[in-house]
CSV table of C-alpha atoms and ligand atoms in Angstrom, one decimal:
chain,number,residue,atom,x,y,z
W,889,UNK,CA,53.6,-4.9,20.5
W,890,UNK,CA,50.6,-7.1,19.1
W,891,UNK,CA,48.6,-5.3,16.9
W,892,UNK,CA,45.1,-6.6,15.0
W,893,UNK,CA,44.7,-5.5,11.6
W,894,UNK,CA,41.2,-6.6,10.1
W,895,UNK,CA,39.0,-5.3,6.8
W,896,UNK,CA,35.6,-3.8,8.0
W,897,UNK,CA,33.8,-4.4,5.3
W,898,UNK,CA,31.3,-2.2,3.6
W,899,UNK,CA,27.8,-3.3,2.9
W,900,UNK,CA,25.0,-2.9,0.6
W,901,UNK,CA,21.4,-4.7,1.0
W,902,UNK,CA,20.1,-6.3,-1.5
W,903,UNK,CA,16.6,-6.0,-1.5
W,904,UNK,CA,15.3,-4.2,1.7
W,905,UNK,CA,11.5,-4.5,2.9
W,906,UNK,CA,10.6,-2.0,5.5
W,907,UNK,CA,7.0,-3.1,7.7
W,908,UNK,CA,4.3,-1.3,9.3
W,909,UNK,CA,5.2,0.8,12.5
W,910,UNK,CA,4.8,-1.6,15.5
W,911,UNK,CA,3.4,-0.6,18.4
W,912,UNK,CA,6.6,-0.4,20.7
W,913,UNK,CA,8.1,2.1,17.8
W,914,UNK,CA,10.0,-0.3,15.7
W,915,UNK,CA,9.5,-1.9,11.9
W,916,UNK,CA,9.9,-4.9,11.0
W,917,UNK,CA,12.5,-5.7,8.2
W,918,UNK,CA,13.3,-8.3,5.9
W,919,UNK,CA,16.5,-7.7,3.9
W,920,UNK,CA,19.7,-9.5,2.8
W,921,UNK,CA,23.1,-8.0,3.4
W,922,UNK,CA,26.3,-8.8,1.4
W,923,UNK,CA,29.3,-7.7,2.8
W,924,UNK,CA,31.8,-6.0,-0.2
W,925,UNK,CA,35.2,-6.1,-1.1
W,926,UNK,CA,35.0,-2.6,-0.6
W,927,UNK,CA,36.4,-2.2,2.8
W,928,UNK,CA,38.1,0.3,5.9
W,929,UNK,CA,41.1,-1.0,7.5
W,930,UNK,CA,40.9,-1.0,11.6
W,931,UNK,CA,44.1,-1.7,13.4
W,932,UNK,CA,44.0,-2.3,16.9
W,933,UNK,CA,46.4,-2.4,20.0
W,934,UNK,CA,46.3,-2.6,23.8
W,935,UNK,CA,47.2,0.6,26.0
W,936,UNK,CA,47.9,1.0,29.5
W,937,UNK,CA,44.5,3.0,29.6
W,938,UNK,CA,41.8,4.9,27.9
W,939,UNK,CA,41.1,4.7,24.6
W,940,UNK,CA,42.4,6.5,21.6
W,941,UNK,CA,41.2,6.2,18.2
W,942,UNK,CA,42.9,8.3,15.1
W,943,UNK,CA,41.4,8.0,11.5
W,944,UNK,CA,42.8,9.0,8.1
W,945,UNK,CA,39.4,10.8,7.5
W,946,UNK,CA,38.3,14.4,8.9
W,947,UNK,CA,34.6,13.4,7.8
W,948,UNK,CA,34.3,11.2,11.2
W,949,UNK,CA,35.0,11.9,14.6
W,950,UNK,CA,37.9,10.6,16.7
W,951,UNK,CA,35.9,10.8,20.0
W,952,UNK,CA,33.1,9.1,22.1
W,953,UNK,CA,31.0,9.8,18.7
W,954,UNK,CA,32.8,7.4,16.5
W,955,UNK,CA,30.9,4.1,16.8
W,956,UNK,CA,34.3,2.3,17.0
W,957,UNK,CA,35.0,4.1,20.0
W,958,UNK,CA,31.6,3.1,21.4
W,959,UNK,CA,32.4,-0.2,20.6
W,960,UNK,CA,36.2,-0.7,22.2
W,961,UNK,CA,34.0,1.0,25.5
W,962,UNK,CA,31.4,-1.9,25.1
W,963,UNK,CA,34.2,-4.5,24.8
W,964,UNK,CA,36.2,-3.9,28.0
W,965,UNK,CA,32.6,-3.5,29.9
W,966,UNK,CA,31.3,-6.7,29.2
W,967,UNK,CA,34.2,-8.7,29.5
W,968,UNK,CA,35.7,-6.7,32.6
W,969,UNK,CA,39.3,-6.5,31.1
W,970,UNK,CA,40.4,-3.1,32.9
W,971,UNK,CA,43.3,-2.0,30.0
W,972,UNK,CA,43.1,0.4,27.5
W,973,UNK,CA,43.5,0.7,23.5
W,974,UNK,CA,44.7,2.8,20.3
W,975,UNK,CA,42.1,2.0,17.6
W,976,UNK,CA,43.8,3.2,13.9
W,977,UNK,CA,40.8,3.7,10.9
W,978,UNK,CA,41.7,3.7,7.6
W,979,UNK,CA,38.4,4.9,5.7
W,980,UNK,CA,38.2,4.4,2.4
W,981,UNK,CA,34.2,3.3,2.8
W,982,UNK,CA,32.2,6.7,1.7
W,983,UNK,CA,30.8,8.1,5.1
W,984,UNK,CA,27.1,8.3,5.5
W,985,UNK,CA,25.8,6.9,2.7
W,986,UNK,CA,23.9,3.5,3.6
W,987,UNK,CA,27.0,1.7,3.6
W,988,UNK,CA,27.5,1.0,6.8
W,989,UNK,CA,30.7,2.4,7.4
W,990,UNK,CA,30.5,3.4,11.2
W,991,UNK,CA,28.9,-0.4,11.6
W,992,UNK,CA,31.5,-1.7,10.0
W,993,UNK,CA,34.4,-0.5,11.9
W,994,UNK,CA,32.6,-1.1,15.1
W,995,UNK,CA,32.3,-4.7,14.1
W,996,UNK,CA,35.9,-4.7,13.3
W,997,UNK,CA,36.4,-3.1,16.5
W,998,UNK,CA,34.7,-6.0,18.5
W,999,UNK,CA,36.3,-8.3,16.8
W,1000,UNK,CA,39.8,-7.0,16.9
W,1001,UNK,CA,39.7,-6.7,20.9
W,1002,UNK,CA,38.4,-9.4,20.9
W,1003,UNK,CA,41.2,-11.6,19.4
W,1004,UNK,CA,43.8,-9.3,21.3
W,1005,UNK,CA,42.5,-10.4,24.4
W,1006,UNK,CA,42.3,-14.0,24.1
W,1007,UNK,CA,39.0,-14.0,23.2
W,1008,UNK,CA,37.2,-13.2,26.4
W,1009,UNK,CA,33.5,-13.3,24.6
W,1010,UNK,CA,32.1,-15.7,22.5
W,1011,UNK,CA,30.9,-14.5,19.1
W,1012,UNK,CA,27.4,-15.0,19.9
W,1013,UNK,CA,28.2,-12.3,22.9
W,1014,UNK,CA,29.9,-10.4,20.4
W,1015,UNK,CA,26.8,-9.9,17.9
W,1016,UNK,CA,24.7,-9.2,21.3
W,1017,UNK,CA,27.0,-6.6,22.1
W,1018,UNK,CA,27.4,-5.2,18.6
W,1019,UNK,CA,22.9,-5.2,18.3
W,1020,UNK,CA,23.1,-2.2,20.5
W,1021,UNK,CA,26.1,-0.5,18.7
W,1022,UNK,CA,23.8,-0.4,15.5
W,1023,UNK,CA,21.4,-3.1,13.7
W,1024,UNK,CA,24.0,-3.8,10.8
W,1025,UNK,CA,27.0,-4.5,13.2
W,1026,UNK,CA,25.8,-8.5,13.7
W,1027,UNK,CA,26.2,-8.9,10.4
W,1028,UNK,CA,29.2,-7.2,9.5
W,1029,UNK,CA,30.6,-9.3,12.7
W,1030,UNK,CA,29.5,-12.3,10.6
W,1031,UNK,CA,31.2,-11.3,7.6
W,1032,UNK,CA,29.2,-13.1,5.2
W,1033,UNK,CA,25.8,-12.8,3.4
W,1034,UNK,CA,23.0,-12.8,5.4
W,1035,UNK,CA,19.6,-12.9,6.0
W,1036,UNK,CA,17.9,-10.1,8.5
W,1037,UNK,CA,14.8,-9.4,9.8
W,1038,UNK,CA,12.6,-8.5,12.7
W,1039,UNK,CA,14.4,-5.2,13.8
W,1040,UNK,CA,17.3,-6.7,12.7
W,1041,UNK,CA,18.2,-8.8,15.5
W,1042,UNK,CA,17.4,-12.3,13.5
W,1043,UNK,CA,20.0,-13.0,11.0
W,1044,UNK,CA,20.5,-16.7,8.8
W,1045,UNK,CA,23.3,-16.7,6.4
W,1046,UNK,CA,22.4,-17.5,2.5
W,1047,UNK,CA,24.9,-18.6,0.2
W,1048,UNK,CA,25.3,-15.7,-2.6
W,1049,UNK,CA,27.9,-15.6,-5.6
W,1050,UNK,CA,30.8,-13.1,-5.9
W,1051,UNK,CA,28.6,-9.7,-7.8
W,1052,UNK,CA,29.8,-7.3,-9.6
W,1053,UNK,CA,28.4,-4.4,-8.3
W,1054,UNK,CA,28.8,-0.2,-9.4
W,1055,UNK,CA,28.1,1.8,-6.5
W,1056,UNK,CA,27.3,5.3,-6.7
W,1057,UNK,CA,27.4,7.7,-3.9
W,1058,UNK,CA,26.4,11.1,-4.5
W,1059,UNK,CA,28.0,13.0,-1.5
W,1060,UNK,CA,25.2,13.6,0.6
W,1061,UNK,CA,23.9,11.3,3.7
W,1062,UNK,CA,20.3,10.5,4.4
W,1063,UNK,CA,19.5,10.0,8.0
W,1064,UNK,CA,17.9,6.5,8.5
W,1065,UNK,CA,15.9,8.1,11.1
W,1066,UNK,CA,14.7,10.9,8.8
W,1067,UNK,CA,13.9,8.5,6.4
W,1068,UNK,CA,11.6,5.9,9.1
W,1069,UNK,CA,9.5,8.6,9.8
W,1070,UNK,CA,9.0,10.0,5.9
W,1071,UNK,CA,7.9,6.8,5.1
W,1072,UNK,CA,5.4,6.2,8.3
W,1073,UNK,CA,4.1,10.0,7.0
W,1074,UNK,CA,3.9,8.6,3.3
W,1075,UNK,CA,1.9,5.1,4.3
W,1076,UNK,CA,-0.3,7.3,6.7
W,1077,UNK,CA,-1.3,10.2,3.7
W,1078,UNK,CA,-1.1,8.0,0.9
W,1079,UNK,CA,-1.7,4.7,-0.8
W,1080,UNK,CA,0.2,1.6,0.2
W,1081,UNK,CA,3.7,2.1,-1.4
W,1082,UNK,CA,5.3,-1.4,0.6
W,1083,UNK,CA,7.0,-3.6,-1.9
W,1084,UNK,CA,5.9,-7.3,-2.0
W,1085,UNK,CA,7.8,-8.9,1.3
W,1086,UNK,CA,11.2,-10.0,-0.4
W,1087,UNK,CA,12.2,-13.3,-0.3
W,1088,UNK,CA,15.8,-13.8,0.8
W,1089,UNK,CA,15.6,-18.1,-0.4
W,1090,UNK,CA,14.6,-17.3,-3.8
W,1091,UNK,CA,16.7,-14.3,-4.0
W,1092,UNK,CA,19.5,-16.4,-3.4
W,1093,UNK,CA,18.3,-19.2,-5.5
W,1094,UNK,CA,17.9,-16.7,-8.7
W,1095,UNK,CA,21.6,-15.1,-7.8
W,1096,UNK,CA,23.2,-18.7,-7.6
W,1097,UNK,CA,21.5,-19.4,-10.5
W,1098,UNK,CA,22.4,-16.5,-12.6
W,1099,UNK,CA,18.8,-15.6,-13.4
W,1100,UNK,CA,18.9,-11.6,-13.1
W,1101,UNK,CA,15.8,-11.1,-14.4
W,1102,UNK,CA,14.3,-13.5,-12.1
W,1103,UNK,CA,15.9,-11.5,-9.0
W,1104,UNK,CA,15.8,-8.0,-10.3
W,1105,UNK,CA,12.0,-7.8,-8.9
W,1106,UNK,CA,13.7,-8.7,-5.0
W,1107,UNK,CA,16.1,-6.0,-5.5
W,1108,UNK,CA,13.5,-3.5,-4.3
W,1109,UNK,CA,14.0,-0.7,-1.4
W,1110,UNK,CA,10.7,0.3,0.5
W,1111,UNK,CA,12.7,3.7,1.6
W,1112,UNK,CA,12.8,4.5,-2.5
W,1113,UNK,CA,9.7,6.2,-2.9
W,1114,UNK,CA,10.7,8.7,0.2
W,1115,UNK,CA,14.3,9.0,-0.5
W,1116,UNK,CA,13.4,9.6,-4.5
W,1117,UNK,CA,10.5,12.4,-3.7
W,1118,UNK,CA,13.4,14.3,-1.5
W,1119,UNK,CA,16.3,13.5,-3.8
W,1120,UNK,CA,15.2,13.4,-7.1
W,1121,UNK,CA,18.9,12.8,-9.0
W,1122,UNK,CA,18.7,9.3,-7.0
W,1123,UNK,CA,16.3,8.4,-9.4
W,1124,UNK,CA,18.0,9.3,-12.3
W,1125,UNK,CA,20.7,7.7,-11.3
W,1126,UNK,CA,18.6,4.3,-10.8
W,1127,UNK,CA,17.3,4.8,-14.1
W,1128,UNK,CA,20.4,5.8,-15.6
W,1129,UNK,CA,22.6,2.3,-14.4
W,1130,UNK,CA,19.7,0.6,-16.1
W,1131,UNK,CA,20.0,1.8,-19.2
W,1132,UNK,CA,23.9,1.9,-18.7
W,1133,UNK,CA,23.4,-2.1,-18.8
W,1134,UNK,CA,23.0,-3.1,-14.8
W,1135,UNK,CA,20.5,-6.0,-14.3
W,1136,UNK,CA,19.3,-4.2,-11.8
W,1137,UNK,CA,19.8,-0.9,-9.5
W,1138,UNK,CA,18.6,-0.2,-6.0
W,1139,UNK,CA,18.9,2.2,-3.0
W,1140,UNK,CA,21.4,0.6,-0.2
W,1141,UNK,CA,19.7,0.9,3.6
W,1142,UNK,CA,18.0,4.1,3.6
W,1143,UNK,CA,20.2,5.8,1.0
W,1144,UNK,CA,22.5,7.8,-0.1
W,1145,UNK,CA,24.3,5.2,-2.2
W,1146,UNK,CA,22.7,3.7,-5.6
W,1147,UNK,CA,23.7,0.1,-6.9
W,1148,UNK,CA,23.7,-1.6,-9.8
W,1149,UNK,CA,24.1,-5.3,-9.9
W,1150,UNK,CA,26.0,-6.1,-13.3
W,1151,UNK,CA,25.8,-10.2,-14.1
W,1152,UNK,CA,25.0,-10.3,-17.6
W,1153,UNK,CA,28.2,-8.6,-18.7
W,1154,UNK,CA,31.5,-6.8,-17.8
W,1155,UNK,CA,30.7,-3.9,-15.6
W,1156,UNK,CA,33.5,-1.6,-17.7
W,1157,UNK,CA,31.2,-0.6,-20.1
W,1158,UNK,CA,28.3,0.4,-17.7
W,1159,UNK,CA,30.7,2.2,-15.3
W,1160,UNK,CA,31.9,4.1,-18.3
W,1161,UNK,CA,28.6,4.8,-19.7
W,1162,UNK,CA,27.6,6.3,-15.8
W,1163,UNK,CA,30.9,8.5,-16.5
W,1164,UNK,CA,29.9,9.7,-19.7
W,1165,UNK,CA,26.1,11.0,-17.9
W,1166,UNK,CA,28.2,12.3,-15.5
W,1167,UNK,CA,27.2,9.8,-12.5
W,1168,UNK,CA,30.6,8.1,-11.8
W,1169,UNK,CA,30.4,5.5,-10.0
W,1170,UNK,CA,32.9,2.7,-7.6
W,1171,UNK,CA,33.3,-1.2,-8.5
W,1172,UNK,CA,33.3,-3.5,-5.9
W,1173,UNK,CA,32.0,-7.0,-5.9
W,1174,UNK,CA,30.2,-8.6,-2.6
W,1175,UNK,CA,32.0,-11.6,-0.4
W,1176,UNK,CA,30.7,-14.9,-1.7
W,1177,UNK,CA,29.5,-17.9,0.6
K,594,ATP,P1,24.1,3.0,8.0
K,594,ATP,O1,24.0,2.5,6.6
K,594,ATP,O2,24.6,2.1,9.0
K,594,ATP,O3,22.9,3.9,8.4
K,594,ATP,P2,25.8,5.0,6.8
K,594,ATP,O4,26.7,4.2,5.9
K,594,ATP,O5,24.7,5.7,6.2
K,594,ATP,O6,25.3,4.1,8.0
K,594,ATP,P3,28.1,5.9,8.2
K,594,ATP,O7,29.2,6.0,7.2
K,594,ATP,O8,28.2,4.8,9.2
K,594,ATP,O9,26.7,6.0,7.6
K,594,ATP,O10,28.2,7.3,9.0
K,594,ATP,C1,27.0,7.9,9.5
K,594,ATP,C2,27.4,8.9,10.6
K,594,ATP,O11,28.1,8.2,11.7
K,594,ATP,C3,28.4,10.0,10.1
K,594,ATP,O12,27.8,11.2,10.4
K,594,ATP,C4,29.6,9.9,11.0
K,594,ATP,O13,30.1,11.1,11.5
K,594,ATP,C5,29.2,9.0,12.1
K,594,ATP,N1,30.3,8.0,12.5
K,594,ATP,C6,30.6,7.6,13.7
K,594,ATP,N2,31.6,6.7,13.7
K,594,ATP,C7,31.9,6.5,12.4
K,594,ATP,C8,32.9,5.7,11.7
K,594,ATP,N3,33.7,4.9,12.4
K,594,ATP,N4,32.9,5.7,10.4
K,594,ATP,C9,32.0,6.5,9.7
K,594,ATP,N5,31.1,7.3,10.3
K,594,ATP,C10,31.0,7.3,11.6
């Protein structure tokens, strides 16, 4: 029987700008997502009916919660096939912390059924359909580097090096919703704590370059301050990947996980330095392009 087998990658942004609260409830964004080697497996196959989804993982649910689930649902509505499927996860991307695990396998999802099917929708439709799953799944359907911003809806791909990066995830989600409405709270009580707009060009110039002092300053987070007040160990462990030798260290989305970017020299050393304070951490390197 045909089966699909794809990677759903992981992701981390690099660099993620959060706007003033707009009137119909959203904030605008600016940020650049680089999809990892770091990755789930999602394996999917047609069945007479229904869908049923199994995954190696007791963290995430196998039901109508699971976004992959949500997406397989969204798949066979908009392109009218009337079948079923068996959706297998592997998940070896740490769940609930920024990295975009649920996105991810939704993506892989769409995609899969997708190329089951003969390709019913066209990946435009795809991304469209993936938007309403959750605002990392067009880019994760892209599977490259790209540029975001608006809600999250306008996406450019930017050509980025293979990084090395160390990725530490404490074992502890932060909810991005939790963390939209601590940071509208913070702006309204307190000075203005938004990080100069990032630019994705001259991030990318700077990476391409090998400059990581020059793109350290992009590799800012405007949900830092909030997640750092609530989590204090976050910013230890920011602090502590710098002075373990990353170029630079950031929160991913709206936390949990904590990067470092390693150019200048082999990540070993700094990942055994993080070991040694007692913050281990993961290496992975982004997808180049
Ligand atoms: P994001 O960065 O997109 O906000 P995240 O990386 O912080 O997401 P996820 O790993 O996607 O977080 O998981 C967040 C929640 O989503 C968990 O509580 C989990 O139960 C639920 N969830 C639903 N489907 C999945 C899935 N396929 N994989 C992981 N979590 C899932």
């Amino acid at each position: 029987m045909a089966v699909v087998t794809l990677h759903a990658r992981a992701k981390v942004n690099l660099g993620l700008w959060v706007g003033a609260l707009r009137p119909d409830g959203y904030h605008d964004l600016v940020t650049v997502i680089a999809p990892l080697a770091l990755a789930d497996t999602v394996a999917t196959r047609p069945a007479r009916s229904g869908i049923v989804l199994r995954c190696d993982s007791a963290e995430v649910p196998c039901d109508e919660r699971n976004l992959a689930w949500k997406a397989a649902e969204a798949f066979f509505a908009a392109s009218g096939i009337k079948s079923g499927c068996h959706v297998a996860i592997r998940k070896r991307i740490p769940v609930g912390g920024g990295l975009g695990g649920g996105s991810a396998d939704a993506a892989a999802t769409l995609a899969g059924l997708n190329r089951l099917f003969g390709s019913p929708l066209s990946p435009a439709r795809l991304r469209r359909i993936g938007a309403r799953l959750g605002s990392d799944v067009p880019a994760l359907l892209l599977g490259r580097p790209c540029a975001v911003r608006g809600r999250g809806e306008r996406l450019r791909r930017i050509s980025l090096p293979r990084l090395n990066l160390l990725l530490h995830c404490p074992g502890h989600g932060i909810s991005t919703a939790w963390a939209y409405r601590a940071l509208d709270r913070m702006r309204q009580s307190g000075p203005a704590l938004t990080p100069p707009v990032l630019s994705p060009r001259l991030l990318s110039l700077y990476l391409r370059r090998n400059e990581p002092d020059r793109a350290a300053p992009f590799l800012a987070n405007s949900f830092e301050p909030v997640a750092f007040r609530r989590f204090p160990a976050l910013r230890r462990v920011r602090n502590l990947l710098l002075q373990s030798g990353a170029d630079a260290a950031c929160l991913s989305g709206s936390g949990s996980t904590v990067y470092g970017l390693v150019m200048k020299q082999d990540w070993k050393d700094p990942m055994a330095a993080m070991s040694r304070h007692g913050s281990p951490c993961l290496a992975t390197s982004t997808i180049p392009a």
